[in-house]
Amino acid sequence: ASQVPRYVRVNTLKTCVDDVIDFFKRQGYTYLGKAASVEELKALSGKKFLLDLHLPELLVFPAQTDLHDNLLYTSGHIILQDKASCLPAFLLGPAAGSHVIDACAAPGNKTSHLAAILKNKGQIFAFDVDPKRVATMNTLLTRAGVTGCQLAQQDFLTVDPRDPKYSRVTHILLDPSCSGSGMVTRGLGQEAAPSAERLQALAGFQRRALNHALSFPALQRLVYSTCSLHQEENEDVVQAVLQEWGSAFRLVTAFPSWPCRGLAAFSGAESCLRASPAETFTHGFFVAVLERCREGAAAPSSLPAVAKENPQPGEGMEPGAAPKKRKKKKQRVK
């Protein structure tokens, strides 16, 4: 846990990267520019910070940095979110105006990230079955300035894919309940490993959720992610569901330059990516990107697509490209 830096996602619904960097400079922090390697993130100390080398709106501070009382955090201008947790929305990459489902959304960090990517244009349907978590999510999204998001206290498995209100849903982010084995708690020991029975039960739920998500008729792109290290919840779930859907969906190579790939559990699993405290200095995480095959396209079992006609984040663009200067400054925090 001591290896994992403090990651700070700039909330572009309220501000921009340059303004946040200036704000921290005024608070006595030293900005070291964009990181050139993962090792640089680990070497951070004191009141120094970097721009992440992979994600263009992510700042990196030393692990011991506490920003929960910082004005930027309390006002929703920044989101304290682990780097690995930023990958699902970034790789889903819906265009502004898209209709998107966040299937297991609470506490809402990924939902707010989706809203920022959409620029609050389009529609997000966010589901969670727990009323307390939905209330927490509502508070977080309000603070982040998110609009165009319908929250529902509902089990995603009970959502009807044929309901006309979801007829334009082209993107789904599915981050279902999992063992949480990839989560590192700062200053505390690791929890006991889940039993085989527990993993089997979780994997069963995850397969049902993924199958359900793929049944939305207009779906074009889906990201499946967990904060688990276990193959049973990750590669095995993706493989089983892809086999059930035949040639309808395929795996897309997610973030080709990302160093850690999926375990070699099946042909094409290297299209998935993994994250870990030891190798990427993040929480443990797994991400798979699935895309509907066009008629006449190759079946999912063929070689995964690396390049596409319309590049998504992490595909056909240089990962970690510096954010473009905004023509119009958003509100500045004094």
CSV table of C-alpha atoms in Angstrom, one decimal:
chain,number,residue,atom,x,y,z
A,1,ALA,CA,0.0,0.0,0.0
A,2,SER,CA,2.9,2.4,0.7
A,3,GLN,CA,3.8,2.1,-3.0
A,4,VAL,CA,0.5,3.4,-4.3
A,5,PRO,CA,0.6,7.2,-4.8
A,6,ARG,CA,-2.3,9.6,-4.2
A,7,TYR,CA,-4.0,10.0,-7.5
A,8,VAL,CA,-6.1,13.1,-8.2
A,9,ARG,CA,-8.5,13.3,-11.2
A,10,VAL,CA,-9.2,16.8,-12.4
A,11,ASN,CA,-13.0,17.2,-12.8
A,12,THR,CA,-13.2,18.9,-16.2
A,13,LEU,CA,-16.9,19.7,-15.6
A,14,LYS,CA,-15.7,22.4,-13.2
A,15,THR,CA,-12.1,23.3,-14.1
A,16,CYS,CA,-9.1,22.3,-16.2
A,17,VAL,CA,-5.7,20.8,-15.6
A,18,ASP,CA,-3.8,24.0,-15.9
A,19,ASP,CA,-5.9,25.8,-13.3
A,20,VAL,CA,-5.6,22.9,-10.8
A,21,ILE,CA,-1.8,22.8,-11.2
A,22,ASP,CA,-1.7,26.6,-10.6
A,23,PHE,CA,-3.8,26.2,-7.5
A,24,PHE,CA,-1.5,23.6,-6.0
A,25,LYS,CA,1.5,25.7,-6.8
A,26,ARG,CA,0.0,28.6,-4.9
A,27,GLN,CA,-0.5,26.2,-2.0
A,28,GLY,CA,3.3,25.5,-1.9
A,29,TYR,CA,3.4,22.4,-4.0
A,30,THR,CA,6.1,21.9,-6.6
A,31,TYR,CA,5.0,20.7,-10.1
A,32,LEU,CA,7.5,18.4,-11.8
A,33,GLY,CA,5.7,18.2,-15.2
A,34,LYS,CA,4.5,15.1,-16.9
A,35,ALA,CA,5.9,11.7,-15.7
A,36,ALA,CA,8.2,9.9,-18.2
A,37,SER,CA,7.9,6.5,-16.5
A,38,VAL,CA,5.9,4.6,-13.9
A,39,GLU,CA,9.0,4.6,-11.6
A,40,GLU,CA,8.8,8.4,-11.4
A,41,LEU,CA,5.4,8.1,-9.7
A,42,LYS,CA,6.9,5.8,-7.0
A,43,ALA,CA,9.8,8.2,-6.3
A,44,LEU,CA,7.5,11.2,-5.4
A,45,SER,CA,8.0,12.7,-1.9
A,46,GLY,CA,7.2,15.8,0.1
A,47,LYS,CA,5.0,18.4,-1.6
A,48,LYS,CA,5.8,17.5,-5.1
A,49,PHE,CA,3.4,16.3,-7.8
A,50,LEU,CA,3.3,15.1,-11.5
A,51,LEU,CA,1.0,14.8,-14.4
A,52,ASP,CA,0.4,11.1,-15.0
A,53,LEU,CA,2.1,9.5,-18.0
A,54,HIS,CA,-1.0,7.6,-19.2
A,55,LEU,CA,-4.1,9.6,-18.3
A,56,PRO,CA,-4.2,13.2,-19.4
A,57,GLU,CA,-6.3,14.6,-16.5
A,58,LEU,CA,-4.7,12.7,-13.6
A,59,LEU,CA,-2.3,14.3,-11.2
A,60,VAL,CA,0.0,12.2,-9.0
A,61,PHE,CA,1.0,13.1,-5.4
A,62,PRO,CA,3.1,11.1,-2.8
A,63,ALA,CA,1.2,8.3,-1.1
A,64,GLN,CA,0.9,10.1,2.3
A,65,THR,CA,-0.7,13.2,0.8
A,66,ASP,CA,-4.1,13.9,2.4
A,67,LEU,CA,-6.4,16.1,0.3
A,68,HIS,CA,-9.8,15.4,1.9
A,69,ASP,CA,-9.9,18.9,3.5
A,70,ASN,CA,-8.5,20.7,0.4
A,71,LEU,CA,-10.9,23.3,-1.1
A,72,LEU,CA,-10.6,21.7,-4.5
A,73,TYR,CA,-11.8,18.4,-3.2
A,74,THR,CA,-14.7,19.8,-1.0
A,75,SER,CA,-15.9,21.9,-3.9
A,76,GLY,CA,-15.8,19.0,-6.4
A,77,HIS,CA,-13.1,20.4,-8.6
A,78,ILE,CA,-10.9,17.3,-8.1
A,79,ILE,CA,-11.9,13.7,-7.4
A,80,LEU,CA,-9.7,11.4,-5.3
A,81,GLN,CA,-9.7,8.3,-7.4
A,82,ASP,CA,-7.1,5.6,-7.9
A,83,LYS,CA,-5.5,5.5,-11.4
A,84,ALA,CA,-6.8,2.0,-12.1
A,85,SER,CA,-10.3,3.0,-11.2
A,86,CYS,CA,-10.1,5.8,-13.9
A,87,LEU,CA,-9.3,3.3,-16.6
A,88,PRO,CA,-12.9,1.9,-17.2
A,89,ALA,CA,-14.6,5.2,-18.1
A,90,PHE,CA,-11.5,6.4,-20.0
A,91,LEU,CA,-11.4,3.2,-22.1
A,92,LEU,CA,-15.2,3.2,-22.7
A,93,GLY,CA,-14.7,6.7,-24.1
A,94,PRO,CA,-18.3,7.5,-25.1
A,95,ALA,CA,-18.7,10.5,-27.4
A,96,ALA,CA,-20.6,13.6,-26.1
A,97,GLY,CA,-24.3,13.1,-26.6
A,98,SER,CA,-24.1,9.3,-26.1
A,99,HIS,CA,-26.5,7.3,-23.9
A,100,VAL,CA,-24.6,5.3,-21.3
A,101,ILE,CA,-25.4,2.8,-18.6
A,102,ASP,CA,-23.2,2.6,-15.4
A,103,ALA,CA,-24.6,-0.7,-14.3
A,104,CYS,CA,-23.2,-1.0,-10.7
A,105,ALA,CA,-22.5,2.6,-10.1
A,106,ALA,CA,-22.0,3.5,-6.4
A,107,PRO,CA,-20.2,5.3,-5.0
A,108,GLY,CA,-20.1,7.3,-8.2
A,109,ASN,CA,-16.5,8.1,-9.1
A,110,LYS,CA,-16.7,6.3,-12.4
A,111,THR,CA,-20.1,7.9,-13.1
A,112,SER,CA,-18.7,11.4,-12.6
A,113,HIS,CA,-15.8,10.5,-14.8
A,114,LEU,CA,-18.3,9.3,-17.5
A,115,ALA,CA,-20.1,12.6,-17.2
A,116,ALA,CA,-16.9,14.6,-17.6
A,117,ILE,CA,-16.0,12.5,-20.7
A,118,LEU,CA,-19.6,13.2,-22.1
A,119,LYS,CA,-19.2,16.9,-21.1
A,120,ASN,CA,-22.6,16.6,-19.5
A,121,LYS,CA,-24.1,16.1,-22.9
A,122,GLY,CA,-26.1,12.9,-23.4
A,123,GLN,CA,-27.6,10.6,-20.8
A,124,ILE,CA,-26.3,8.4,-18.1
A,125,PHE,CA,-28.4,5.7,-16.4
A,126,ALA,CA,-26.8,4.7,-13.1
A,127,PHE,CA,-28.0,1.8,-11.1
A,128,ASP,CA,-27.2,0.5,-7.6
A,129,VAL,CA,-29.3,-1.7,-5.4
A,130,ASP,CA,-28.2,-0.3,-2.0
A,131,PRO,CA,-30.2,2.8,-0.9
A,132,LYS,CA,-27.4,4.2,1.3
A,133,ARG,CA,-24.9,3.9,-1.5
A,134,VAL,CA,-27.3,5.6,-3.9
A,135,ALA,CA,-27.7,8.5,-1.5
A,136,THR,CA,-23.9,8.8,-1.2
A,137,MET,CA,-23.6,8.7,-5.0
A,138,ASN,CA,-26.2,11.5,-5.3
A,139,THR,CA,-24.2,13.7,-3.0
A,140,LEU,CA,-20.9,13.0,-4.9
A,141,LEU,CA,-22.5,13.6,-8.3
A,142,THR,CA,-24.1,16.9,-7.2
A,143,ARG,CA,-20.8,18.1,-5.8
A,144,ALA,CA,-19.1,17.2,-9.1
A,145,GLY,CA,-21.6,19.2,-11.1
A,146,VAL,CA,-23.0,16.2,-13.0
A,147,THR,CA,-26.2,16.7,-14.9
A,148,GLY,CA,-28.0,14.4,-17.3
A,149,CYS,CA,-27.7,11.4,-15.0
A,150,GLN,CA,-30.7,9.3,-13.9
A,151,LEU,CA,-30.0,7.5,-10.6
A,152,ALA,CA,-32.0,4.4,-9.8
A,153,GLN,CA,-32.0,2.3,-6.7
A,154,GLN,CA,-32.4,-0.9,-8.7
A,155,ASP,CA,-30.6,-4.2,-9.3
A,156,PHE,CA,-29.2,-4.0,-12.8
A,157,LEU,CA,-30.3,-7.6,-13.5
A,158,THR,CA,-33.9,-6.4,-13.2
A,159,VAL,CA,-33.5,-3.6,-15.7
A,160,ASP,CA,-35.4,-4.4,-19.0
A,161,PRO,CA,-33.1,-4.1,-22.0
A,162,ARG,CA,-36.1,-3.7,-24.2
A,163,ASP,CA,-37.5,-0.7,-22.3
A,164,PRO,CA,-37.7,2.1,-24.9
A,165,LYS,CA,-35.9,4.5,-22.5
A,166,TYR,CA,-32.7,2.4,-23.1
A,167,SER,CA,-33.2,2.1,-26.9
A,168,ARG,CA,-30.3,4.5,-27.5
A,169,VAL,CA,-27.8,3.0,-25.0
A,170,THR,CA,-24.6,2.4,-27.0
A,171,HIS,CA,-22.1,2.2,-24.1
A,172,ILE,CA,-22.2,0.3,-20.8
A,173,LEU,CA,-19.7,0.3,-18.0
A,174,LEU,CA,-20.0,-2.8,-15.9
A,175,ASP,CA,-18.0,-2.8,-12.7
A,176,PRO,CA,-19.9,-5.5,-10.7
A,177,SER,CA,-19.5,-6.6,-7.1
A,178,CYS,CA,-16.3,-8.6,-6.7
A,179,SER,CA,-13.9,-10.0,-4.0
A,180,GLY,CA,-12.1,-6.7,-3.8
A,181,SER,CA,-8.8,-8.6,-3.6
A,182,GLY,CA,-7.0,-5.9,-5.6
A,183,MET,CA,-7.8,-3.1,-3.1
A,184,VAL,CA,-4.9,-2.0,-0.9
A,185,THR,CA,-5.8,-0.3,2.3
A,186,ARG,CA,-3.2,2.3,3.4
A,187,GLY,CA,-1.5,1.3,6.6
A,188,LEU,CA,-3.5,-2.0,7.0
A,189,GLY,CA,-2.7,-5.6,6.2
A,190,GLN,CA,-4.3,-7.6,3.4
A,191,GLU,CA,-7.6,-9.3,4.1
A,192,ALA,CA,-7.9,-13.1,4.0
A,193,ALA,CA,-8.3,-14.6,0.5
A,194,PRO,CA,-11.9,-15.4,-0.4
A,195,SER,CA,-13.0,-19.1,-0.3
A,196,ALA,CA,-13.4,-21.1,-3.5
A,197,GLU,CA,-17.2,-21.1,-2.9
A,198,ARG,CA,-17.2,-17.3,-2.5
A,199,LEU,CA,-15.3,-16.8,-5.8
A,200,GLN,CA,-17.7,-19.2,-7.6
A,201,ALA,CA,-20.7,-17.3,-6.3
A,202,LEU,CA,-19.2,-14.0,-7.3
A,203,ALA,CA,-18.2,-15.3,-10.8
A,204,GLY,CA,-21.7,-16.6,-11.3
A,205,PHE,CA,-23.2,-13.2,-10.6
A,206,GLN,CA,-20.6,-11.4,-12.8
A,207,ARG,CA,-21.4,-13.7,-15.7
A,208,ARG,CA,-25.1,-13.0,-15.4
A,209,ALA,CA,-24.5,-9.3,-15.2
A,210,LEU,CA,-22.2,-9.3,-18.2
A,211,ASN,CA,-24.7,-11.4,-20.2
A,212,HIS,CA,-27.5,-9.1,-19.3
A,213,ALA,CA,-25.4,-6.0,-20.3
A,214,LEU,CA,-24.7,-7.5,-23.7
A,215,SER,CA,-28.4,-8.0,-24.3
A,216,PHE,CA,-29.1,-4.2,-24.7
A,217,PRO,CA,-30.1,-4.0,-28.4
A,218,ALA,CA,-28.2,-0.8,-29.3
A,219,LEU,CA,-25.1,-1.6,-27.4
A,220,GLN,CA,-21.8,-1.0,-29.3
A,221,ARG,CA,-19.1,-1.0,-26.7
A,222,LEU,CA,-18.8,-2.3,-23.1
A,223,VAL,CA,-16.1,-2.2,-20.5
A,224,TYR,CA,-16.1,-5.0,-17.9
A,225,SER,CA,-13.9,-4.2,-14.9
A,226,THR,CA,-13.2,-5.5,-11.4
A,227,CYS,CA,-10.9,-4.6,-8.5
A,228,SER,CA,-10.1,-8.3,-8.2
A,229,LEU,CA,-6.8,-10.2,-8.8
A,230,HIS,CA,-8.5,-13.6,-9.3
A,231,GLN,CA,-8.7,-15.2,-12.8
A,232,GLU,CA,-12.1,-16.7,-11.8
A,233,GLU,CA,-13.7,-13.2,-11.7
A,234,ASN,CA,-11.8,-11.8,-14.6
A,235,GLU,CA,-10.5,-13.7,-17.6
A,236,ASP,CA,-12.7,-16.7,-16.9
A,237,VAL,CA,-15.9,-14.6,-16.8
A,238,VAL,CA,-15.0,-12.8,-20.1
A,239,GLN,CA,-14.1,-16.1,-21.8
A,240,ALA,CA,-17.4,-17.8,-20.7
A,241,VAL,CA,-19.6,-15.0,-21.8
A,242,LEU,CA,-17.8,-14.5,-25.2
A,243,GLN,CA,-18.3,-18.2,-25.9
A,244,GLU,CA,-22.0,-17.8,-25.2
A,245,TRP,CA,-22.4,-14.9,-27.6
A,246,GLY,CA,-20.5,-16.5,-30.4
A,247,SER,CA,-19.6,-14.0,-33.2
A,248,ALA,CA,-21.8,-11.1,-31.8
A,249,PHE,CA,-19.0,-9.5,-29.7
A,250,ARG,CA,-15.2,-9.4,-29.7
A,251,LEU,CA,-12.5,-8.3,-27.4
A,252,VAL,CA,-10.7,-5.1,-28.3
A,253,THR,CA,-7.1,-4.5,-27.3
A,254,ALA,CA,-7.4,-2.1,-24.4
A,255,PHE,CA,-4.6,0.5,-24.1
A,256,PRO,CA,-2.0,-1.3,-26.2
A,257,SER,CA,0.9,0.4,-24.5
A,258,TRP,CA,-0.3,-0.6,-21.0
A,259,PRO,CA,2.4,-2.8,-19.6
A,260,CYS,CA,0.4,-5.5,-17.8
A,261,ARG,CA,-1.9,-7.7,-19.9
A,262,GLY,CA,-4.6,-10.3,-19.1
A,263,LEU,CA,-3.5,-13.8,-17.9
A,264,ALA,CA,-3.1,-16.3,-20.8
A,265,ALA,CA,-6.3,-18.1,-19.8
A,266,PHE,CA,-7.6,-18.2,-23.4
A,267,SER,CA,-6.5,-17.1,-26.9
A,268,GLY,CA,-6.9,-13.3,-27.0
A,269,ALA,CA,-6.8,-12.7,-23.2
A,270,GLU,CA,-3.8,-10.4,-23.7
A,271,SER,CA,-6.3,-7.9,-25.1
A,272,CYS,CA,-7.4,-7.4,-21.5
A,273,LEU,CA,-5.3,-5.4,-19.1
A,274,ARG,CA,-4.4,-5.7,-15.4
A,275,ALA,CA,-3.0,-3.3,-12.8
A,276,SER,CA,-1.2,-4.0,-9.5
A,277,PRO,CA,0.6,-2.2,-6.7
A,278,ALA,CA,3.9,-3.9,-7.7
A,279,GLU,CA,3.9,-3.2,-11.4
A,280,THR,CA,1.7,-0.2,-12.1
A,281,PHE,CA,1.7,1.4,-8.6
A,282,THR,CA,-2.1,1.3,-8.5
A,283,HIS,CA,-4.7,-0.8,-6.8
A,284,GLY,CA,-5.1,-4.3,-8.3
A,285,PHE,CA,-7.6,-4.1,-11.2
A,286,PHE,CA,-8.8,-5.9,-14.4
A,287,VAL,CA,-10.3,-4.3,-17.5
A,288,ALA,CA,-11.8,-5.9,-20.6
A,289,VAL,CA,-13.2,-3.9,-23.6
A,290,LEU,CA,-15.9,-5.7,-25.6
A,291,GLU,CA,-17.3,-4.4,-28.9
A,292,ARG,CA,-20.2,-5.6,-31.0
A,293,CYS,CA,-19.0,-7.1,-34.3
A,294,ARG,CA,-20.3,-5.6,-37.5
A,295,GLU,CA,-21.8,-7.9,-40.0
A,296,GLY,CA,-19.0,-9.8,-41.8
A,297,ALA,CA,-16.5,-8.8,-39.1
A,298,ALA,CA,-14.2,-11.4,-37.5
A,299,ALA,CA,-15.5,-13.6,-34.7
A,300,PRO,CA,-14.3,-12.8,-31.1
A,301,SER,CA,-12.0,-15.8,-31.2
A,302,SER,CA,-9.9,-14.3,-34.0
A,303,LEU,CA,-7.0,-11.9,-33.4
A,304,PRO,CA,-8.3,-8.9,-31.4
A,305,ALA,CA,-8.6,-5.6,-33.2
A,306,VAL,CA,-5.7,-3.2,-32.4
A,307,ALA,CA,-6.7,-0.3,-34.6
A,308,LYS,CA,-10.2,1.0,-35.4
A,309,GLU,CA,-11.8,3.4,-37.8
A,310,ASN,CA,-12.8,5.6,-35.0
A,311,PRO,CA,-10.0,5.5,-32.3
A,312,GLN,CA,-11.1,5.3,-28.7
A,313,PRO,CA,-9.1,6.5,-25.8
A,314,GLY,CA,-6.0,4.4,-25.7
A,315,GLU,CA,-6.4,3.2,-29.3
A,316,GLY,CA,-5.0,5.0,-32.2
A,317,MET,CA,-3.8,7.9,-30.1
A,318,GLU,CA,-0.7,8.3,-28.0
A,319,PRO,CA,-1.5,7.3,-24.4
A,320,GLY,CA,-0.8,10.1,-22.0
A,321,ALA,CA,-0.8,12.8,-24.7
A,322,ALA,CA,-0.7,16.2,-23.0
A,323,PRO,CA,-4.1,17.8,-22.6
A,324,LYS,CA,-4.8,20.5,-25.1
A,325,LYS,CA,-4.9,24.0,-24.0
A,326,ARG,CA,-8.5,25.1,-23.6
A,327,LYS,CA,-9.6,28.1,-25.5
A,328,LYS,CA,-12.0,29.2,-22.8
A,329,LYS,CA,-11.0,29.0,-19.2
A,330,LYS,CA,-13.5,27.4,-16.9
A,331,GLN,CA,-14.1,28.9,-13.4
A,332,ARG,CA,-10.9,29.5,-11.5
A,333,VAL,CA,-10.7,28.6,-7.8
A,334,LYS,CA,-9.3,31.5,-5.9
